[in-house]
Amino acid sequence: MQIQIEHNNSNSSCCENYQLCYLCQQHFERKEASVILCDDQGNNCGEACTHCIAKGYTWMHNQFQQLNYQINLSVNRESNELIKF
């Protein structure tokens, strides 16, 4: 897991100030900066809320790995089902 920190544009509309946390799936209000979670290839997966960030890097890393494992299992199941005749 890689973490990127980006400054948010203060001129964004009210609807753009809310985001879904990649780790806990809760909506949160964006602050001055966003913490972007990326996989090891640098692909942007999503943003983390302040509650998840407060739990620390180790917790976030474990959650991130677990979520990506579940996503990969789901993708593999779907692709295997498409191959069956």
PDB file of C-alpha atoms in Angstrom:
ATOM      1  CA  MET A   1       0.000   0.000   0.000  1.00  0.00           C
ATOM      2  CA  GLN A   2       1.217   3.468  -0.879  1.00  0.00           C
ATOM      3  CA  ILE A   3      -0.130   6.696   0.570  1.00  0.00           C
ATOM      4  CA  GLN A   4      -0.354  10.001  -1.273  1.00  0.00           C
ATOM      5  CA  ILE A   5      -1.342  13.276   0.324  1.00  0.00           C
ATOM      6  CA  GLU A   6      -2.984  15.872  -1.901  1.00  0.00           C
ATOM      7  CA  HIS A   7      -4.092  19.406  -1.152  1.00  0.00           C
ATOM      8  CA  ASN A   8      -7.810  19.944  -1.793  1.00  0.00           C
ATOM      9  CA  ASN A   9      -9.084  22.885  -3.775  1.00  0.00           C
ATOM     10  CA  SER A  10     -10.950  25.177  -1.384  1.00  0.00           C
ATOM     11  CA  ASN A  11     -13.169  26.394  -4.266  1.00  0.00           C
ATOM     12  CA  SER A  12     -14.887  23.017  -4.729  1.00  0.00           C
ATOM     13  CA  SER A  13     -18.656  22.769  -4.399  1.00  0.00           C
ATOM     14  CA  CYS A  14     -20.371  21.357  -1.315  1.00  0.00           C
ATOM     15  CA  CYS A  15     -21.116  18.028  -3.056  1.00  0.00           C
ATOM     16  CA  GLU A  16     -17.433  17.565  -3.925  1.00  0.00           C
ATOM     17  CA  ASN A  17     -16.467  17.954  -0.255  1.00  0.00           C
ATOM     18  CA  TYR A  18     -17.890  14.541   0.650  1.00  0.00           C
ATOM     19  CA  GLN A  19     -16.185  11.284  -0.182  1.00  0.00           C
ATOM     20  CA  LEU A  20     -16.604   7.571   0.537  1.00  0.00           C
ATOM     21  CA  CYS A  21     -13.792   6.094   2.621  1.00  0.00           C
ATOM     22  CA  TYR A  22     -12.143   3.184   0.810  1.00  0.00           C
ATOM     23  CA  LEU A  23     -11.418   1.372   4.086  1.00  0.00           C
ATOM     24  CA  CYS A  24     -14.627   1.716   6.142  1.00  0.00           C
ATOM     25  CA  GLN A  25     -17.117   2.643   3.383  1.00  0.00           C
ATOM     26  CA  GLN A  26     -18.453   5.605   5.390  1.00  0.00           C
ATOM     27  CA  HIS A  27     -19.070   9.040   3.876  1.00  0.00           C
ATOM     28  CA  PHE A  28     -16.873  11.774   5.281  1.00  0.00           C
ATOM     29  CA  GLU A  29     -16.262  15.461   4.723  1.00  0.00           C
ATOM     30  CA  ARG A  30     -12.999  16.237   2.988  1.00  0.00           C
ATOM     31  CA  LYS A  31     -10.652  18.604   4.788  1.00  0.00           C
ATOM     32  CA  GLU A  32      -7.711  20.688   3.519  1.00  0.00           C
ATOM     33  CA  ALA A  33      -5.828  17.570   2.400  1.00  0.00           C
ATOM     34  CA  SER A  34      -6.808  14.114   1.193  1.00  0.00           C
ATOM     35  CA  VAL A  35      -5.048  10.859   1.990  1.00  0.00           C
ATOM     36  CA  ILE A  36      -5.141   8.746  -1.175  1.00  0.00           C
ATOM     37  CA  LEU A  37      -4.518   5.001  -0.905  1.00  0.00           C
ATOM     38  CA  CYS A  38      -2.811   3.270  -3.820  1.00  0.00           C
ATOM     39  CA  ASP A  39      -1.819  -0.312  -4.496  1.00  0.00           C
ATOM     40  CA  ASP A  40       1.822  -1.301  -5.009  1.00  0.00           C
ATOM     41  CA  GLN A  41       1.533  -0.556  -8.735  1.00  0.00           C
ATOM     42  CA  GLY A  42       0.495   3.028  -7.919  1.00  0.00           C
ATOM     43  CA  ASN A  43      -3.132   2.568  -8.968  1.00  0.00           C
ATOM     44  CA  ASN A  44      -5.400   4.943  -7.064  1.00  0.00           C
ATOM     45  CA  CYS A  45      -7.860   2.899  -4.973  1.00  0.00           C
ATOM     46  CA  GLY A  46      -9.550   5.606  -2.918  1.00  0.00           C
ATOM     47  CA  GLU A  47      -9.411   8.032  -0.029  1.00  0.00           C
ATOM     48  CA  ALA A  48      -9.180   7.362   3.703  1.00  0.00           C
ATOM     49  CA  CYS A  49     -11.256   9.187   6.301  1.00  0.00           C
ATOM     50  CA  THR A  50      -9.786  10.780   9.418  1.00  0.00           C
ATOM     51  CA  HIS A  51     -11.186   7.994  11.637  1.00  0.00           C
ATOM     52  CA  CYS A  52      -9.305   5.315   9.681  1.00  0.00           C
ATOM     53  CA  ILE A  53      -6.156   7.442   9.509  1.00  0.00           C
ATOM     54  CA  ALA A  54      -6.288   7.828  13.310  1.00  0.00           C
ATOM     55  CA  LYS A  55      -6.124   4.032  13.677  1.00  0.00           C
ATOM     56  CA  GLY A  56      -2.612   4.107  12.256  1.00  0.00           C
ATOM     57  CA  TYR A  57      -0.665   2.811   9.300  1.00  0.00           C
ATOM     58  CA  THR A  58      -0.588  -0.842  10.395  1.00  0.00           C
ATOM     59  CA  TRP A  59      -4.371  -1.011  10.774  1.00  0.00           C
ATOM     60  CA  MET A  60      -4.896   0.798   7.449  1.00  0.00           C
ATOM     61  CA  HIS A  61      -2.428  -1.504   5.700  1.00  0.00           C
ATOM     62  CA  ASN A  62      -4.165  -4.627   7.051  1.00  0.00           C
ATOM     63  CA  GLN A  63      -7.610  -3.320   6.023  1.00  0.00           C
ATOM     64  CA  PHE A  64      -6.290  -2.382   2.589  1.00  0.00           C
ATOM     65  CA  GLN A  65      -4.806  -5.861   2.053  1.00  0.00           C
ATOM     66  CA  GLN A  66      -7.988  -7.563   3.235  1.00  0.00           C
ATOM     67  CA  LEU A  67     -10.199  -5.452   0.936  1.00  0.00           C
ATOM     68  CA  ASN A  68      -7.954  -6.022  -2.082  1.00  0.00           C
ATOM     69  CA  TYR A  69      -7.858  -9.769  -1.354  1.00  0.00           C
ATOM     70  CA  GLN A  70     -11.672  -9.881  -1.270  1.00  0.00           C
ATOM     71  CA  ILE A  71     -11.885  -7.866  -4.497  1.00  0.00           C
ATOM     72  CA  ASN A  72      -9.404 -10.183  -6.220  1.00  0.00           C
ATOM     73  CA  LEU A  73     -11.356 -13.250  -5.069  1.00  0.00           C
ATOM     74  CA  SER A  74     -14.551 -11.764  -6.449  1.00  0.00           C
ATOM     75  CA  VAL A  75     -12.931 -10.901  -9.788  1.00  0.00           C
ATOM     76  CA  ASN A  76     -11.396 -14.382 -10.072  1.00  0.00           C
ATOM     77  CA  ARG A  77     -14.743 -16.043  -9.324  1.00  0.00           C
ATOM     78  CA  GLU A  78     -16.500 -13.937 -11.953  1.00  0.00           C
ATOM     79  CA  SER A  79     -13.869 -14.647 -14.598  1.00  0.00           C
ATOM     80  CA  ASN A  80     -13.979 -18.399 -13.828  1.00  0.00           C
ATOM     81  CA  GLU A  81     -17.775 -18.402 -14.123  1.00  0.00           C
ATOM     82  CA  LEU A  82     -17.553 -16.691 -17.503  1.00  0.00           C
ATOM     83  CA  ILE A  83     -15.200 -19.383 -18.806  1.00  0.00           C
ATOM     84  CA  LYS A  84     -17.463 -22.338 -17.858  1.00  0.00           C
ATOM     85  CA  PHE A  85     -19.751 -23.728 -20.579  1.00  0.00           C
TER      86      PHE A  85
END
